[in-house]
GROMACS .gro file of C-alpha atoms in nm:
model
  215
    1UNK     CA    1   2.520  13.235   8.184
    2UNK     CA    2   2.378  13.525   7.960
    3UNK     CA    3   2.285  13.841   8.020
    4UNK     CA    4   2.010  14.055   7.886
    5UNK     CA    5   1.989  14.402   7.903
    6UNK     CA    6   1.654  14.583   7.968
    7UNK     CA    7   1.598  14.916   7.913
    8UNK     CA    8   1.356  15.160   8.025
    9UNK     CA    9   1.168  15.304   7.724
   10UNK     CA   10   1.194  15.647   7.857
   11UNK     CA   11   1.559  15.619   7.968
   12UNK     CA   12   1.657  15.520   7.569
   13UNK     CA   13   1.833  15.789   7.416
   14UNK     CA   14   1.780  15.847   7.024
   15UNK     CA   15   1.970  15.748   6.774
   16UNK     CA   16   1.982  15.805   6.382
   17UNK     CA   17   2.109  15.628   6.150
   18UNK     CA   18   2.452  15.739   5.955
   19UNK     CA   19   2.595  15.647   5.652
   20UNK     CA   20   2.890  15.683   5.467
   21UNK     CA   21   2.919  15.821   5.096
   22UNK     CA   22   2.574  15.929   5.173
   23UNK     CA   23   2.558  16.134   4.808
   24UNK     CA   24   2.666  15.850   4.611
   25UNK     CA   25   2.607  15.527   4.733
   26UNK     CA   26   2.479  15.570   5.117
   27UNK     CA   27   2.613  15.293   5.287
   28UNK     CA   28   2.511  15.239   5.700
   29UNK     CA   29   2.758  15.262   5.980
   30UNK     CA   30   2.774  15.019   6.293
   31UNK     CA   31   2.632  14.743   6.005
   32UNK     CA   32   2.711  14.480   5.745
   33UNK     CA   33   2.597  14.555   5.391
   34UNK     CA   34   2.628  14.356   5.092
   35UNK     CA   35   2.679  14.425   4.704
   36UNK     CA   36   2.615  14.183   4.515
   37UNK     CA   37   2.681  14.142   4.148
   38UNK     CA   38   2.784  13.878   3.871
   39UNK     CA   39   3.128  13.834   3.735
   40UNK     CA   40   3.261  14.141   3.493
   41UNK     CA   41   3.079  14.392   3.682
   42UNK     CA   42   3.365  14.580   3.849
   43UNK     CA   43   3.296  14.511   4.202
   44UNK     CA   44   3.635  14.579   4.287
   45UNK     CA   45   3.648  14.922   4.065
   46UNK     CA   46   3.281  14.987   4.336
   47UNK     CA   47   3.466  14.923   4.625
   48UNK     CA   48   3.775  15.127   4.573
   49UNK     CA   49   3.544  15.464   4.453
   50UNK     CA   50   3.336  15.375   4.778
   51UNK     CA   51   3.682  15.405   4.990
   52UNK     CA   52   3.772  15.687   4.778
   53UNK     CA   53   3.486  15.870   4.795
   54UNK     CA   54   3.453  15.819   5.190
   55UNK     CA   55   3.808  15.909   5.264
   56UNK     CA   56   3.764  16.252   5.057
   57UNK     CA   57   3.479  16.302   5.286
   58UNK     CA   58   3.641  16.179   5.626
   59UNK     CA   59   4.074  16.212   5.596
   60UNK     CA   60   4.072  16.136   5.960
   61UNK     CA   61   3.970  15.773   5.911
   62UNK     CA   62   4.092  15.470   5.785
   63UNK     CA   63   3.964  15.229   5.524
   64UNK     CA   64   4.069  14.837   5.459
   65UNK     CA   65   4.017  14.700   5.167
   66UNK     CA   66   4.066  14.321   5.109
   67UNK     CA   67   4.044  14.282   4.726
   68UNK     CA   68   4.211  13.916   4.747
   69UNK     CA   69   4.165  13.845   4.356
   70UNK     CA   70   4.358  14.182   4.232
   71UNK     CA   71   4.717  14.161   4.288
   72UNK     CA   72   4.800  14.536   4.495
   73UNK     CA   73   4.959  14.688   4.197
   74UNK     CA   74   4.647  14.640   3.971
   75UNK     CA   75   4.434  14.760   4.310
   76UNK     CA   76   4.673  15.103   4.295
   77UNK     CA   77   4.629  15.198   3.917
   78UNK     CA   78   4.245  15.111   3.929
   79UNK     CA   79   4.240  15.390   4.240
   80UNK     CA   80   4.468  15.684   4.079
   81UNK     CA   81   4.259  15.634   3.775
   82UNK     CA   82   3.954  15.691   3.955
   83UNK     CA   83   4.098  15.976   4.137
   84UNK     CA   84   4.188  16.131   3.827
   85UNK     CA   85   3.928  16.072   3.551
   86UNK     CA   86   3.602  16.066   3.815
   87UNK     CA   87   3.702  16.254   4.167
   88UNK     CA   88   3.908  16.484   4.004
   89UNK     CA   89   4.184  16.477   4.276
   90UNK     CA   90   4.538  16.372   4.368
   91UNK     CA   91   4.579  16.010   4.454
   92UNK     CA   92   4.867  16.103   4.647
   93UNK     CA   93   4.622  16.334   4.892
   94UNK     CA   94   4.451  15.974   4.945
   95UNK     CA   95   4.673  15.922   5.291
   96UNK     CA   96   4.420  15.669   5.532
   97UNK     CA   97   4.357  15.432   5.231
   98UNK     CA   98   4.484  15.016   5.285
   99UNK     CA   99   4.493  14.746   5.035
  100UNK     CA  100   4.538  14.396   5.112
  101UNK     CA  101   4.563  14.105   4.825
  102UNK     CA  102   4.648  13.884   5.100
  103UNK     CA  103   4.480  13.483   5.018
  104UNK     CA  104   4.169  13.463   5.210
  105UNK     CA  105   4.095  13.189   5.467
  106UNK     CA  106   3.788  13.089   5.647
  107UNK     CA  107   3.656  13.315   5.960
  108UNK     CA  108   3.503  13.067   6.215
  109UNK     CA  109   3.519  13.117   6.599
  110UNK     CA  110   3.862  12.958   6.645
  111UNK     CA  111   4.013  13.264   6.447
  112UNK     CA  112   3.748  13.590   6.456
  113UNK     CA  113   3.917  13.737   6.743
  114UNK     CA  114   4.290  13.764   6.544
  115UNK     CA  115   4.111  13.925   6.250
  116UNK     CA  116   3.927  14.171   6.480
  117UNK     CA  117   4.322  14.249   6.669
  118UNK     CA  118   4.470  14.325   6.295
  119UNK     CA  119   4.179  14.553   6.176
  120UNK     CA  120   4.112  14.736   6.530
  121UNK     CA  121   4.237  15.066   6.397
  122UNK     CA  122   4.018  15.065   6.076
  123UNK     CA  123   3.658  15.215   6.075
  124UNK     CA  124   3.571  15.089   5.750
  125UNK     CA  125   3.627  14.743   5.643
  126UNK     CA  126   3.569  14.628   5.289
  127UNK     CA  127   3.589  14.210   5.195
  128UNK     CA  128   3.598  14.073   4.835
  129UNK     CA  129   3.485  13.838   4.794
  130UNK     CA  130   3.229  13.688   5.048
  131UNK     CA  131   3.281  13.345   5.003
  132UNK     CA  132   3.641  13.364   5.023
  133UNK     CA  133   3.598  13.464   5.418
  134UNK     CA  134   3.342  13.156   5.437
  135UNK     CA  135   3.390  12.891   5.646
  136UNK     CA  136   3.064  12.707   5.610
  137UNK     CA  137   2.826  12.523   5.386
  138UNK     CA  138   2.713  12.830   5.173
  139UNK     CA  139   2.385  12.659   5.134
  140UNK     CA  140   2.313  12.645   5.488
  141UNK     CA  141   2.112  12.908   5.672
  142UNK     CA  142   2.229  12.765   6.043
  143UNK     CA  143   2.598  12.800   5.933
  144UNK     CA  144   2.496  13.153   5.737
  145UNK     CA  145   2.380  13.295   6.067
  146UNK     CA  146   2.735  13.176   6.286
  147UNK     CA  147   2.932  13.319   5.997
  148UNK     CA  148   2.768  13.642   5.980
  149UNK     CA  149   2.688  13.662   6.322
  150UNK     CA  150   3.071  13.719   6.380
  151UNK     CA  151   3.055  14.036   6.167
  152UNK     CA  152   2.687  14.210   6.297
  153UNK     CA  153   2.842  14.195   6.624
  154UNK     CA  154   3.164  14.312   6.563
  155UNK     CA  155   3.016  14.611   6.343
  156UNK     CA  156   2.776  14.734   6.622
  157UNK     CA  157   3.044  14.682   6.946
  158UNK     CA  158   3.307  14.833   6.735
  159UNK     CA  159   3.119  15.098   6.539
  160UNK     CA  160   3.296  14.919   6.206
  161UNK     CA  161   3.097  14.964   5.836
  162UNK     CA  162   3.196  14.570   5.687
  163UNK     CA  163   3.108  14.522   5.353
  164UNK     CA  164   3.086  14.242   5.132
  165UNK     CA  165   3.107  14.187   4.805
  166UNK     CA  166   2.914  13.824   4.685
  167UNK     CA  167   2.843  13.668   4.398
  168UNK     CA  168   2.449  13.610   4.228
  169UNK     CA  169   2.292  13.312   4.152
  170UNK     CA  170   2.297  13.213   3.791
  171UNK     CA  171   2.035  13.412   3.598
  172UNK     CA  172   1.900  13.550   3.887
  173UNK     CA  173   2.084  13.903   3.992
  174UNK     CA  174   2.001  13.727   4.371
  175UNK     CA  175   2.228  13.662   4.624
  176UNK     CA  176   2.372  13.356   4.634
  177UNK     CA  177   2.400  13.052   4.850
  178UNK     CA  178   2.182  13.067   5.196
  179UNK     CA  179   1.870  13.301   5.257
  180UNK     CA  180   2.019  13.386   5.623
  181UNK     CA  181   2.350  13.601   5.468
  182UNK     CA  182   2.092  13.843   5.313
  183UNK     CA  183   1.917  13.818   5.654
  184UNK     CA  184   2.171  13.886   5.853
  185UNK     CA  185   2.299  14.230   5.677
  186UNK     CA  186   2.078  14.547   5.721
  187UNK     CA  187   2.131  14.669   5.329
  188UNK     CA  188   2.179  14.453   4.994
  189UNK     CA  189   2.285  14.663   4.653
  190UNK     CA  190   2.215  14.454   4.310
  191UNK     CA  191   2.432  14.582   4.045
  192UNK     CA  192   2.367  14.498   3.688
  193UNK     CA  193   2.481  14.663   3.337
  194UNK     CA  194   2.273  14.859   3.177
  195UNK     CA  195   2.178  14.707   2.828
  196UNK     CA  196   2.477  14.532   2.815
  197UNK     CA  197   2.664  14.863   2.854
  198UNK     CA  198   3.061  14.845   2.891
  199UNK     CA  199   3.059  15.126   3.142
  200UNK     CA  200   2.702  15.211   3.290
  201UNK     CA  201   2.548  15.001   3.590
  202UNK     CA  202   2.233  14.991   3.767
  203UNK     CA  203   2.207  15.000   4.135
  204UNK     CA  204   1.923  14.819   4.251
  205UNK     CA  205   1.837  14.805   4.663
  206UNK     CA  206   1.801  14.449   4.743
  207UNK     CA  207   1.743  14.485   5.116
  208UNK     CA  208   1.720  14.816   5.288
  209UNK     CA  209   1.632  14.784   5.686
  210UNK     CA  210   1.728  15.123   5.755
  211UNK     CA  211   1.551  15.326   5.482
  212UNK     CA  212   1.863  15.417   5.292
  213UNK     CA  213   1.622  15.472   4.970
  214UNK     CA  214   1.524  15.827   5.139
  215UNK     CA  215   1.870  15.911   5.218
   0.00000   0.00000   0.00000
Protein backbone atom coordinates (compact mmCIF):
# COMPACT_ATOMS: atom_id res chain seq x y z
CA UNK A 1 0.00 0.00 0.00
CA UNK A 2 1.03 3.75 -0.56
CA UNK A 3 0.29 6.62 1.02
CA UNK A 4 -0.31 10.10 -0.21
CA UNK A 5 -0.22 13.01 1.70
CA UNK A 6 -2.73 15.90 1.14
CA UNK A 7 -2.34 19.08 2.32
CA UNK A 8 -4.53 21.90 2.93
CA UNK A 9 -3.38 24.90 0.84
CA UNK A 10 -3.85 27.20 3.68
CA UNK A 11 -2.28 24.91 6.32
CA UNK A 12 1.23 24.85 3.96
CA UNK A 13 3.80 26.70 5.56
CA UNK A 14 6.43 28.63 3.24
CA UNK A 15 9.44 27.68 2.31
CA UNK A 16 12.49 29.29 0.37
CA UNK A 17 14.87 27.94 -1.27
CA UNK A 18 18.70 27.83 0.18
CA UNK A 19 21.80 27.32 -1.29
CA UNK A 20 25.17 26.78 -0.48
CA UNK A 21 28.26 28.92 -1.75
CA UNK A 22 25.51 31.22 -2.70
CA UNK A 23 28.33 34.10 -3.83
CA UNK A 24 30.21 31.85 -5.95
CA UNK A 25 28.58 29.08 -7.36
CA UNK A 26 24.93 28.87 -5.58
CA UNK A 27 24.26 25.42 -5.32
CA UNK A 28 20.47 24.20 -3.76
CA UNK A 29 20.05 22.37 -0.52
CA UNK A 30 17.57 19.33 0.09
CA UNK A 31 18.49 18.59 -3.98
CA UNK A 32 20.67 16.85 -6.52
CA UNK A 33 22.62 19.08 -8.88
CA UNK A 34 24.84 18.20 -11.58
CA UNK A 35 28.14 19.72 -13.21
CA UNK A 36 28.87 18.60 -16.05
CA UNK A 37 31.98 19.07 -18.08
CA UNK A 38 34.45 17.25 -20.59
CA UNK A 39 37.69 15.68 -19.64
CA UNK A 40 40.68 18.32 -18.61
CA UNK A 41 38.33 20.69 -17.15
CA UNK A 42 39.18 20.37 -13.45
CA UNK A 43 36.03 19.05 -12.13
CA UNK A 44 37.71 17.75 -9.28
CA UNK A 45 39.81 21.20 -8.63
CA UNK A 46 35.43 22.65 -8.79
CA UNK A 47 34.44 20.36 -6.34
CA UNK A 48 37.08 20.74 -3.73
CA UNK A 49 36.80 24.98 -3.92
CA UNK A 50 32.91 24.24 -3.69
CA UNK A 51 33.66 22.20 -0.24
CA UNK A 52 36.12 24.76 0.58
CA UNK A 53 34.29 27.57 0.02
CA UNK A 54 31.09 26.10 1.91
CA UNK A 55 32.98 24.93 4.92
CA UNK A 56 34.58 28.61 5.32
CA UNK A 57 31.05 29.67 5.30
CA UNK A 58 29.46 26.85 7.59
CA UNK A 59 32.58 25.17 10.11
CA UNK A 60 29.78 23.44 11.85
CA UNK A 61 29.10 21.07 8.96
CA UNK A 62 30.53 18.38 7.24
CA UNK A 63 31.37 17.78 3.60
CA UNK A 64 32.15 14.25 1.66
CA UNK A 65 33.82 14.25 -1.14
CA UNK A 66 34.18 11.06 -3.30
CA UNK A 67 36.85 12.02 -5.92
CA UNK A 68 37.42 8.14 -6.85
CA UNK A 69 39.95 8.96 -9.84
CA UNK A 70 42.49 11.21 -7.59
CA UNK A 71 44.43 9.17 -5.29
CA UNK A 72 43.83 11.25 -1.49
CA UNK A 73 47.25 12.66 -1.50
CA UNK A 74 46.82 14.44 -4.93
CA UNK A 75 43.01 15.39 -3.48
CA UNK A 76 45.06 17.15 -0.29
CA UNK A 77 47.68 19.30 -2.26
CA UNK A 78 44.96 20.36 -4.91
CA UNK A 79 42.90 21.73 -1.54
CA UNK A 80 45.91 23.58 0.46
CA UNK A 81 46.73 25.08 -2.86
CA UNK A 82 43.44 26.45 -3.24
CA UNK A 83 43.34 27.56 0.26
CA UNK A 84 46.40 29.36 -0.21
CA UNK A 85 46.67 30.95 -3.69
CA UNK A 86 42.55 31.64 -4.05
CA UNK A 87 40.78 31.64 -0.33
CA UNK A 88 43.60 33.06 1.17
CA UNK A 89 43.40 30.87 4.36
CA UNK A 90 44.94 28.05 6.39
CA UNK A 91 44.20 24.60 5.14
CA UNK A 92 44.76 23.42 8.47
CA UNK A 93 41.56 25.73 9.78
CA UNK A 94 39.66 23.41 7.12
CA UNK A 95 38.51 20.87 10.19
CA UNK A 96 34.78 19.24 8.74
CA UNK A 97 36.36 18.50 5.27
CA UNK A 98 36.36 14.29 4.03
CA UNK A 99 38.01 12.79 1.10
CA UNK A 100 37.37 9.44 -0.11
CA UNK A 101 39.36 7.79 -3.29
CA UNK A 102 37.65 4.73 -2.39
CA UNK A 103 36.74 2.46 -6.07
CA UNK A 104 33.23 3.18 -6.84
CA UNK A 105 30.55 0.48 -7.26
CA UNK A 106 27.08 0.55 -8.53
CA UNK A 107 24.12 2.09 -6.19
CA UNK A 108 20.95 -0.02 -6.93
CA UNK A 109 18.26 -0.86 -4.27
CA UNK A 110 20.02 -3.93 -2.88
CA UNK A 111 22.80 -1.51 -1.49
CA UNK A 112 21.32 2.41 -1.18
CA UNK A 113 20.46 1.95 2.34
CA UNK A 114 24.44 1.02 3.47
CA UNK A 115 25.60 4.09 1.57
CA UNK A 116 22.93 6.30 3.23
CA UNK A 117 24.22 4.49 7.08
CA UNK A 118 28.06 5.56 6.14
CA UNK A 119 27.25 9.19 5.00
CA UNK A 120 24.37 9.93 7.73
CA UNK A 121 26.52 12.47 9.49
CA UNK A 122 27.46 14.48 6.30
CA UNK A 123 25.24 17.43 5.02
CA UNK A 124 26.95 17.79 1.89
CA UNK A 125 27.76 15.00 -0.33
CA UNK A 126 29.89 15.40 -3.42
CA UNK A 127 30.28 12.14 -6.18
CA UNK A 128 32.88 12.07 -9.03
CA UNK A 129 32.19 10.78 -11.23
CA UNK A 130 28.45 9.98 -12.04
CA UNK A 131 28.78 7.04 -13.90
CA UNK A 132 31.03 5.43 -11.58
CA UNK A 133 27.91 5.25 -8.92
CA UNK A 134 25.76 3.85 -12.01
CA UNK A 135 24.25 0.80 -11.95
CA UNK A 136 22.16 0.93 -15.08
CA UNK A 137 22.07 1.22 -18.81
CA UNK A 138 23.23 4.94 -19.05
CA UNK A 139 21.17 5.21 -22.14
CA UNK A 140 18.04 4.34 -20.52
CA UNK A 141 15.62 6.90 -19.14
CA UNK A 142 13.49 4.04 -17.04
CA UNK A 143 16.78 2.92 -15.35
CA UNK A 144 17.93 6.92 -15.16
CA UNK A 145 14.86 7.63 -13.09
CA UNK A 146 15.45 4.30 -10.38
CA UNK A 147 19.05 5.43 -10.16
CA UNK A 148 18.44 8.93 -9.42
CA UNK A 149 15.38 8.43 -7.74
CA UNK A 150 17.54 6.91 -4.85
CA UNK A 151 19.35 10.26 -4.46
CA UNK A 152 16.13 13.04 -4.87
CA UNK A 153 14.71 11.18 -2.10
CA UNK A 154 17.42 10.80 0.06
CA UNK A 155 18.38 14.65 -0.46
CA UNK A 156 14.85 15.95 0.48
CA UNK A 157 14.15 13.27 3.69
CA UNK A 158 17.62 13.92 4.80
CA UNK A 159 18.10 17.59 4.00
CA UNK A 160 21.57 16.29 2.07
CA UNK A 161 23.05 18.74 -1.05
CA UNK A 162 24.40 15.47 -3.54
CA UNK A 163 26.25 16.51 -6.31
CA UNK A 164 27.46 14.97 -9.31
CA UNK A 165 29.97 15.43 -11.44
CA UNK A 166 29.20 13.70 -15.28
CA UNK A 167 30.71 13.62 -18.26
CA UNK A 168 29.30 15.53 -21.89
CA UNK A 169 28.53 14.04 -24.91
CA UNK A 170 31.14 14.30 -27.58
CA UNK A 171 31.05 17.77 -29.15
CA UNK A 172 28.14 18.67 -27.45
CA UNK A 173 28.94 20.39 -23.80
CA UNK A 174 25.40 18.18 -23.01
CA UNK A 175 24.95 15.80 -20.53
CA UNK A 176 25.52 12.55 -21.34
CA UNK A 177 23.78 9.24 -21.56
CA UNK A 178 19.79 9.34 -20.69
CA UNK A 179 17.51 12.57 -20.85
CA UNK A 180 15.86 11.45 -17.33
CA UNK A 181 19.43 12.13 -15.14
CA UNK A 182 19.13 15.82 -16.23
CA UNK A 183 15.41 15.40 -15.35
CA UNK A 184 15.68 14.15 -12.31
CA UNK A 185 18.19 16.93 -10.70
CA UNK A 186 16.73 20.46 -9.98
CA UNK A 187 20.12 22.42 -11.33
CA UNK A 188 22.70 21.43 -14.24
CA UNK A 189 26.15 23.70 -14.49
CA UNK A 190 28.02 23.36 -18.10
CA UNK A 191 31.56 24.20 -17.71
CA UNK A 192 33.70 24.90 -20.67
CA UNK A 193 37.23 26.80 -21.19
CA UNK A 194 37.24 29.89 -22.27
CA UNK A 195 39.05 30.15 -25.74
CA UNK A 196 40.94 27.33 -25.05
CA UNK A 197 42.23 29.06 -21.89
CA UNK A 198 44.57 26.93 -19.46
CA UNK A 199 42.98 28.49 -16.42
CA UNK A 200 39.60 30.42 -17.15
CA UNK A 201 36.14 28.50 -17.42
CA UNK A 202 32.73 29.37 -18.26
CA UNK A 203 29.84 28.44 -16.17
CA UNK A 204 26.91 27.94 -18.14
CA UNK A 205 23.27 26.97 -16.25
CA UNK A 206 22.06 23.95 -17.95
CA UNK A 207 18.94 23.38 -15.88
CA UNK A 208 17.86 25.70 -13.15
CA UNK A 209 14.28 24.63 -11.47
CA UNK A 210 14.76 26.77 -8.63
CA UNK A 211 15.82 30.12 -10.16
CA UNK A 212 19.40 29.98 -8.97
CA UNK A 213 20.25 32.56 -11.99
CA UNK A 214 18.72 35.44 -9.59
CA UNK A 215 20.51 34.25 -6.64
Amino acid sequence: MFNIQISNFKEIQKEEIEYICSNWLPVPRKAVSLIVAEGGIGKSWILLQLALRHLIENPNEKVFTWLSEDPKGLSKARADLICSKILEVEAISIENLFISASPTFPITFNNVQKVKEQLKEFDVILLDPLIGFYSGDENSNADARIFMQHFTKWAVEDNKTIVFIHHVSKGTGKSRGASALVDAVRLVYEIEKIDKNDTKRKFTVGKDNYGVKNV
